[in-house]
PDB file of C-alpha atoms and ligand atoms in Angstrom:
ATOM      1  CA  MET T1419      12.922 -11.844 -23.741  1.00 49.00           C
ATOM      2  CA  ALA T1420      13.122 -15.604 -24.376  1.00 59.00           C
ATOM      3  CA  GLN T1421      10.175 -17.580 -23.120  1.00 73.00           C
ATOM      4  CA  ILE T1422      10.496 -21.171 -21.988  1.00 85.00           C
ATOM      5  CA  LYS T1423       7.959 -23.631 -23.392  1.00 92.00           C
ATOM      6  CA  HIS T1424       9.048 -26.992 -22.074  1.00 95.00           C
ATOM      7  CA  CYS T1425       9.555 -28.435 -18.600  1.00 95.00           C
ATOM      8  CA  LEU T1426      13.156 -28.095 -17.403  1.00 92.00           C
ATOM      9  CA  HIS T1427      12.825 -31.425 -15.553  1.00 95.00           C
ATOM     10  CA  CYS T1428      10.975 -33.776 -17.922  1.00 96.00           C
ATOM     11  CA  GLY T1429      10.686 -31.903 -21.225  1.00 95.00           C
ATOM     12  CA  HIS T1430       6.879 -32.004 -21.402  1.00 96.00           C
ATOM     13  CA  GLU T1431       5.144 -28.933 -22.752  1.00 96.00           C
ATOM     14  CA  LEU T1432       4.251 -26.444 -20.006  1.00 96.00           C
ATOM     15  CA  SER T1433       0.755 -25.134 -19.466  1.00 96.00           C
ATOM     16  CA  THR T1434      -0.685 -22.272 -17.455  1.00 95.00           C
ATOM     17  CA  LYS T1435      -1.537 -22.947 -13.837  1.00 95.00           C
ATOM     18  CA  SER T1436      -3.040 -20.542 -11.325  1.00 96.00           C
ATOM     19  CA  ILE T1437      -1.286 -20.559  -7.933  1.00 95.00           C
ATOM     20  CA  ASN T1438      -2.380 -18.160  -5.190  1.00 94.00           C
ATOM     21  CA  GLY T1439      -4.131 -16.005  -7.766  1.00 95.00           C
ATOM     22  CA  ARG T1440      -1.164 -15.670 -10.135  1.00 93.00           C
ATOM     23  CA  ASP T1441      -0.673 -17.448 -13.456  1.00 94.00           C
ATOM     24  CA  TYR T1442       2.529 -19.481 -13.917  1.00 95.00           C
ATOM     25  CA  LEU T1443       3.846 -21.828 -16.554  1.00 95.00           C
ATOM     26  CA  ALA T1444       3.796 -25.274 -14.968  1.00 96.00           C
ATOM     27  CA  CYS T1445       4.324 -28.897 -15.953  1.00 97.00           C
ATOM     28  CA  PRO T1446       1.066 -30.862 -16.107  1.00 95.00           C
ATOM     29  CA  VAL T1447       2.820 -34.246 -15.696  1.00 96.00           C
ATOM     30  CA  GLN T1448       1.946 -35.945 -12.430  1.00 93.00           C
ATOM     31  CA  ASN T1449       4.959 -36.488 -10.127  1.00 94.00           C
ATOM     32  CA  CYS T1450       6.815 -33.729 -11.928  1.00 96.00           C
ATOM     33  CA  GLU T1451       4.706 -30.623 -11.374  1.00 90.00           C
ATOM     34  CA  TYR T1452       7.619 -28.319 -12.107  1.00 95.00           C
ATOM     35  CA  VAL T1453       6.665 -24.632 -11.844  1.00 95.00           C
ATOM     36  CA  PHE T1454       8.512 -21.925 -13.747  1.00 93.00           C
ATOM     37  CA  TRP T1455       8.369 -19.256 -11.028  1.00 94.00           C
ATOM     38  CA  ASN T1456      10.181 -16.640 -13.118  1.00 92.00           C
ATOM     39  CA  ASN T1457      11.397 -14.871  -9.971  1.00 94.00           C
ATOM     40  CA  PRO T1458      12.818 -11.387 -10.478  1.00 96.00           C
ATOM     41  CA  LEU T1459      16.610 -11.197 -10.700  1.00 97.00           C
ATOM     42  CA  PRO T1460      18.581  -8.854  -8.476  1.00 97.00           C
ATOM     43  CA  VAL T1461      20.662  -6.252 -10.321  1.00 98.00           C
ATOM     44  CA  VAL T1462      23.180  -3.937  -8.705  1.00 98.00           C
ATOM     45  CA  ALA T1463      23.422  -0.308  -9.823  1.00 98.00           C
ATOM     46  CA  ALA T1464      26.181   2.213  -9.094  1.00 98.00           C
ATOM     47  CA  LEU T1465      25.631   5.922  -8.790  1.00 98.00           C
ATOM     48  CA  ILE T1466      29.280   6.920  -9.173  1.00 98.00           C
ATOM     49  CA  GLU T1467      30.777  10.126  -7.842  1.00 98.00           C
ATOM     50  CA  TYR T1468      34.028  10.826  -9.631  1.00 98.00           C
ATOM     51  CA  ARG T1469      35.999  14.039  -9.247  1.00 97.00           C
ATOM     52  CA  GLY T1470      32.921  15.854  -7.946  1.00 96.00           C
ATOM     53  CA  ASN T1471      30.659  14.786 -10.812  1.00 98.00           C
ATOM     54  CA  VAL T1472      28.268  11.892 -11.388  1.00 98.00           C
ATOM     55  CA  LEU T1473      29.225   9.428 -14.124  1.00 98.00           C
ATOM     56  CA  LEU T1474      26.472   8.317 -16.465  1.00 98.00           C
ATOM     57  CA  ALA T1475      27.015   5.698 -19.121  1.00 97.00           C
ATOM     58  CA  ARG T1476      25.347   4.669 -22.336  1.00 96.00           C
ATOM     59  CA  ASN T1477      25.259   0.963 -22.979  1.00 92.00           C
ATOM     60  CA  LYS T1478      25.820  -0.124 -26.600  1.00 93.00           C
ATOM     61  CA  ALA T1479      22.412  -1.820 -26.537  1.00 90.00           C
ATOM     62  CA  TRP T1480      20.565   1.368 -25.521  1.00 88.00           C
ATOM     63  CA  PRO T1481      19.010   4.129 -27.652  1.00 87.00           C
ATOM     64  CA  PRO T1482      21.429   6.914 -28.751  1.00 86.00           C
ATOM     65  CA  LYS T1483      20.451   9.569 -26.191  1.00 88.00           C
ATOM     66  CA  PHE T1484      19.878   7.412 -23.138  1.00 92.00           C
ATOM     67  CA  PHE T1485      22.428   7.445 -20.328  1.00 95.00           C
ATOM     68  CA  GLY T1486      22.063   5.521 -17.087  1.00 96.00           C
ATOM     69  CA  LEU T1487      23.900   4.045 -14.140  1.00 97.00           C
ATOM     70  CA  ILE T1488      26.409   1.233 -14.316  1.00 97.00           C
ATOM     71  CA  THR T1489      24.449  -1.952 -13.603  1.00 96.00           C
ATOM     72  CA  GLY T1490      25.080  -5.664 -13.570  1.00 96.00           C
ATOM     73  CA  PHE T1491      24.085  -9.083 -12.317  1.00 97.00           C
ATOM     74  CA  LEU T1492      25.637 -10.788  -9.335  1.00 98.00           C
ATOM     75  CA  GLU T1493      27.940 -13.714  -9.844  1.00 98.00           C
ATOM     76  CA  LYS T1494      27.328 -16.949  -7.992  1.00 97.00           C
ATOM     77  CA  GLY T1495      28.112 -16.486  -4.281  1.00 97.00           C
ATOM     78  CA  GLU T1496      28.963 -12.793  -4.681  1.00 98.00           C
ATOM     79  CA  SER T1497      27.709 -10.092  -2.285  1.00 98.00           C
ATOM     80  CA  PRO T1498      25.899  -7.084  -3.803  1.00 98.00           C
ATOM     81  CA  GLU T1499      28.643  -4.734  -2.514  1.00 98.00           C
ATOM     82  CA  ASN T1500      31.359  -6.771  -4.197  1.00 98.00           C
ATOM     83  CA  ALA T1501      29.283  -7.033  -7.378  1.00 98.00           C
ATOM     84  CA  VAL T1502      28.894  -3.260  -7.656  1.00 98.00           C
ATOM     85  CA  ILE T1503      32.633  -2.711  -7.086  1.00 98.00           C
ATOM     86  CA  ARG T1504      33.452  -5.363  -9.717  1.00 98.00           C
ATOM     87  CA  GLU T1505      31.046  -3.860 -12.266  1.00 98.00           C
ATOM     88  CA  VAL T1506      32.597  -0.390 -11.894  1.00 98.00           C
ATOM     89  CA  LYS T1507      36.037  -1.946 -12.400  1.00 98.00           C
ATOM     90  CA  GLU T1508      34.941  -3.977 -15.441  1.00 97.00           C
ATOM     91  CA  GLU T1509      33.021  -1.235 -17.195  1.00 97.00           C
ATOM     92  CA  LEU T1510      35.098   1.855 -16.334  1.00 98.00           C
ATOM     93  CA  ASP T1511      38.373   0.463 -14.912  1.00 98.00           C
ATOM     94  CA  LEU T1512      37.845   2.609 -11.804  1.00 98.00           C
ATOM     95  CA  ASP T1513      38.404   1.593  -8.178  1.00 98.00           C
ATOM     96  CA  ALA T1514      35.105   2.054  -6.382  1.00 98.00           C
ATOM     97  CA  ARG T1515      34.319   2.362  -2.708  1.00 98.00           C
ATOM     98  CA  VAL T1516      30.769   1.849  -1.450  1.00 98.00           C
ATOM     99  CA  GLU T1517      29.600   5.002   0.378  1.00 98.00           C
ATOM    100  CA  GLY T1518      26.152   3.636   1.169  1.00 97.00           C
ATOM    101  CA  MET T1519      23.068   1.933  -0.166  1.00 97.00           C
ATOM    102  CA  ILE T1520      20.552   4.258  -1.823  1.00 98.00           C
ATOM    103  CA  GLY T1521      17.701   1.762  -1.847  1.00 98.00           C
ATOM    104  CA  VAL T1522      16.037  -1.261  -3.401  1.00 98.00           C
ATOM    105  CA  TYR T1523      13.769  -0.665  -6.395  1.00 98.00           C
ATOM    106  CA  PRO T1524      11.418  -3.083  -8.160  1.00 96.00           C
ATOM    107  CA  PHE T1525      11.738  -2.972 -11.957  1.00 95.00           C
ATOM    108  CA  PRO T1526       8.834  -5.193 -13.068  1.00 93.00           C
ATOM    109  CA  GLU T1527       9.200  -4.270 -16.760  1.00 91.00           C
ATOM    110  CA  GLN T1528      12.520  -6.159 -16.740  1.00 93.00           C
ATOM    111  CA  ASN T1529      11.546  -8.702 -14.056  1.00 95.00           C
ATOM    112  CA  GLN T1530      14.362  -7.312 -11.906  1.00 97.00           C
ATOM    113  CA  VAL T1531      14.936  -5.784  -8.485  1.00 98.00           C
ATOM    114  CA  ILE T1532      17.566  -3.047  -8.494  1.00 98.00           C
ATOM    115  CA  ILE T1533      19.890  -2.692  -5.488  1.00 98.00           C
ATOM    116  CA  ALA T1534      21.365   0.782  -5.860  1.00 98.00           C
ATOM    117  CA  TYR T1535      24.569   1.999  -4.221  1.00 98.00           C
ATOM    118  CA  HIS T1536      26.269   5.334  -3.978  1.00 98.00           C
ATOM    119  CA  VAL T1537      29.958   4.770  -4.682  1.00 98.00           C
ATOM    120  CA  SER T1538      32.973   7.006  -5.002  1.00 98.00           C
ATOM    121  CA  ALA T1539      35.566   6.057  -7.580  1.00 98.00           C
ATOM    122  CA  GLU T1540      39.191   6.797  -8.367  1.00 98.00           C
ATOM    123  CA  GLY T1541      41.552   6.130 -11.242  1.00 98.00           C
ATOM    124  CA  GLU T1542      41.606   6.858 -14.952  1.00 98.00           C
ATOM    125  CA  ILE T1543      38.517   5.888 -16.949  1.00 97.00           C
ATOM    126  CA  ARG T1544      38.887   3.177 -19.546  1.00 97.00           C
ATOM    127  CA  MET T1545      35.567   2.078 -21.029  1.00 95.00           C
ATOM    128  CA  GLY T1546      34.691  -1.591 -21.104  1.00 92.00           C
ATOM    129  CA  GLU T1547      33.199  -3.452 -24.048  1.00 91.00           C
ATOM    130  CA  GLU T1548      29.558  -3.005 -23.039  1.00 91.00           C
ATOM    131  CA  LEU T1549      29.638   0.789 -23.111  1.00 95.00           C
ATOM    132  CA  ALA T1550      29.330   3.190 -26.031  1.00 95.00           C
ATOM    133  CA  GLU T1551      29.772   6.526 -24.248  1.00 95.00           C
ATOM    134  CA  ILE T1552      30.216   8.111 -20.815  1.00 96.00           C
ATOM    135  CA  LYS T1553      29.432  11.551 -19.523  1.00 96.00           C
ATOM    136  CA  SER T1554      30.516  13.297 -16.366  1.00 97.00           C
ATOM    137  CA  VAL T1555      27.730  15.528 -15.032  1.00 98.00           C
ATOM    138  CA  PRO T1556      27.661  17.948 -12.077  1.00 98.00           C
ATOM    139  CA  PRO T1557      25.150  16.504  -9.560  1.00 96.00           C
ATOM    140  CA  GLU T1558      22.823  19.527  -9.826  1.00 95.00           C
ATOM    141  CA  LYS T1559      22.531  18.953 -13.589  1.00 97.00           C
ATOM    142  CA  VAL T1560      21.599  15.264 -13.356  1.00 97.00           C
ATOM    143  CA  ARG T1561      17.997  14.653 -14.456  1.00 96.00           C
ATOM    144  CA  PRO T1562      16.593  11.354 -13.141  1.00 96.00           C
ATOM    145  CA  TRP T1563      14.651   9.215 -15.624  1.00 95.00           C
ATOM    146  CA  PRO T1564      11.212   7.968 -14.520  1.00 94.00           C
ATOM    147  CA  PHE T1565      11.880   4.201 -14.453  1.00 93.00           C
ATOM    148  CA  GLY T1566      14.309   1.585 -13.180  1.00 93.00           C
ATOM    149  CA  SER T1567      17.501   2.995 -11.652  1.00 96.00           C
ATOM    150  CA  GLY T1568      16.235   6.551 -12.283  1.00 97.00           C
ATOM    151  CA  HIS T1569      14.258   6.259  -9.026  1.00 97.00           C
ATOM    152  CA  ALA T1570      17.522   5.691  -7.149  1.00 98.00           C
ATOM    153  CA  VAL T1571      19.053   8.763  -8.807  1.00 98.00           C
ATOM    154  CA  LYS T1572      16.064  10.850  -7.739  1.00 98.00           C
ATOM    155  CA  ASP T1573      16.239   9.600  -4.126  1.00 98.00           C
ATOM    156  CA  TRP T1574      19.973  10.286  -3.970  1.00 98.00           C
ATOM    157  CA  LEU T1575      19.544  13.825  -5.337  1.00 97.00           C
ATOM    158  CA  ASP T1576      16.640  14.528  -2.940  1.00 96.00           C
ATOM    159  CA  LYS T1577      18.614  13.361   0.074  1.00 93.00           C
ATOM    160  CA  ARG T1578      21.673  15.318  -1.063  1.00 89.00           C
ATOM    161  CA  SER T1579      19.730  18.589  -1.435  1.00 83.00           C
ATOM    162  CA  HIS T1580      18.426  18.302   2.145  1.00 76.00           C
ATOM    163  CA  HIS T1581      21.882  18.350   3.695  1.00 64.00           C
TER     164      HIS T1581
HETATM  165 ZN1   ZN V 364       7.826 -31.872 -16.062  1.00 82.73          ZN
END
């Protein structure tokens, strides 16, 4: 991930500053004192039910065997629900309906917070540019992965099996 080195306000080189016990990159110039907070970014994730199965996708940037949920960033001013519906449309050309929120999951390795939704989707799949492959898996055969959006998959499967 790219690391910033210079102040976004005055251009001076940043240095490390401890604030409330955490280290941040900060501008040492008096009257500037810009702090690069590096706040986590929200990411929406869609667990998609489609014709009775769960859709898992492999992003072109991912390793060959790894499949995950459809995820994406929010656009300026966009609600998370609208973002997840838009992402499903962009990446699979399916019309999604939000069935409920699964949960909110910190993903510190990526400096993200995942907002995961259960959606149902209709239409004919047409893969978008970001994806390499899709698979359609019966829910009982889905194996959650132990990081990121995998926690949402596990919670959804657990809740489902108790009904
Ligand atoms: Zn500065």
